[in-house]
Amino acid sequence: KDSWIWFLELLVKDLDIDHEGAGWTFISDKQKGLKPAFEVVVPAARIRFCARHLWTNFTKLFPGKVMKDQMWKCAKATTLPYFQKEMEEMKCLDQDAYNWLTEPERPPHHWSRAYFTTGNDCDILINNMCESFNSFILESRGKPPLTMFEEIRWKLMKRNQIRRDKMEAYHGNICPKPRNILEKNKIKAARDCIATFNGGDRAEVENIEGSKNVVDLLERTCSCRRWDLTGIPCKHAVAAIYGKRENPDDYVASCYLKKTYSSIYNHLIQPVNSMDMWSTSEDQAILPPRYSRQPGRPKTKRIKDASEKEINGGTKLRRVQGSLRCSNCGQVGHNLKTCQRHLPPKEKKAAALSKKRKVNGEAGQGSENLSKKAKTGPLTANELRQKARERAEYQR
């Protein structure tokens, strides 16, 4: 807790956060001691827990795709009636899972959109942005402090320039991702919704399944709360906007506009000469902290959860590959490169052949045929593979 308080106090000072964090939202992985630190430093700020890490702990106790989908439905519900409906469905599926999600240490206003306050124009449930930046500087983090800071500074300077150039080449007043969401909502509005106005700025929008939502264009709100949470008009709002013969682009929040994006990257990071051109200081040199080497090879990557390995796909084979099938003989358990190792031993095959020749000779075969077979000798590796392939085809 003390370490987090020290960190948050410096963060508040750097970002000029005042009024005890009112209007700010913090999302975290629910690290130990972080929540009490928030209550001390920024008690008025909104706190969210990463639903991805919540699901990781949830799936260890309640595995299965059905439980996973139901948990995410509870997290993505935007209204209290829908949240309660999904929680009742969770209760029917597994009472213990319902009790786990409703424990006091996991209040839903930290991880469900139904309890998120509006006004931030942000409904994210996971902290992928932090994870992405952490991966961006992963190689630099293991270096000495000065080298680490210099590499991070150079990477940020380069990234800012790339983002600025990319946005300058983009044609449109709304950023690409919000634009894609808005275009999808336009299609849904034309297909699913019919708006009826009350003579003012409020409209009743009927959905194709029979439900109804109320849209207020003056307040820029919708009873489904998607517009309130994201700042992008939902399909109900788009239907109402079109009913007014107006453009939905004019109702998108200002944080998604191209000019806002460009203004963020107007603050330039200045280039710096290399260390050999720095002036020498007369102060005492700062020595690195004492380091006690831990046993084993230093780890540069975090240990991934089993669910992450499953999601990331099958680009890496497991240690035991049960489905491996040889393309030469068709048998399971080895591949083409190691096929010869799984063939019958040459000695046993030669002994069996000699015994067979002896039996055939006693059966009255001609001496000419016997001499020809005797000259044949043991089969080659290619012939053995052919026999193994024929045996595999026979077993099928």
PDB file of C-alpha atoms in Angstrom, residues 6-7 22 37 62 66 86 131 136 139 147-148 163 172 174 204 246 266 296 298:
ATOM      1  CA  TRP A   6       4.076   6.942  -3.222  1.00  0.00           C
ATOM      2  CA  PHE A   7       3.568   6.110  -6.900  1.00  0.00           C
ATOM      3  CA  ALA A  22     -12.858  13.841  -9.755  1.00  0.00           C
ATOM      4  CA  ALA A  37      -4.114   3.549  -2.171  1.00  0.00           C
ATOM      5  CA  PHE A  62     -15.466 -22.450 -13.405  1.00  0.00           C
ATOM      6  CA  VAL A  66     -20.545 -21.542 -21.572  1.00  0.00           C
ATOM      7  CA  GLU A  86     -27.547 -12.104 -17.179  1.00  0.00           C
ATOM      8  CA  GLU A 131      -0.167  -4.270 -21.972  1.00  0.00           C
ATOM      9  CA  PHE A 136       6.541  -2.057 -26.791  1.00  0.00           C
ATOM     10  CA  GLU A 139      13.414  -5.071 -24.737  1.00  0.00           C
ATOM     11  CA  THR A 147      20.249   3.312 -21.720  1.00  0.00           C
ATOM     12  CA  MET A 148      16.677   2.305 -20.932  1.00  0.00           C
ATOM     13  CA  ARG A 163       1.219   8.473 -35.804  1.00  0.00           C
ATOM     14  CA  GLY A 172     -12.022  12.252 -42.836  1.00  0.00           C
ATOM     15  CA  ILE A 174     -13.476  11.125 -37.497  1.00  0.00           C
ATOM     16  CA  GLU A 204     -39.097   6.574 -29.163  1.00  0.00           C
ATOM     17  CA  GLU A 246     -29.303  15.462 -39.647  1.00  0.00           C
ATOM     18  CA  ASN A 266       1.587  18.240 -31.254  1.00  0.00           C
ATOM     19  CA  GLY A 296      18.385 -20.151 -13.091  1.00  0.00           C
ATOM     20  CA  PRO A 298      16.695 -14.752 -16.063  1.00  0.00           C
TER      21      PRO A 298
END
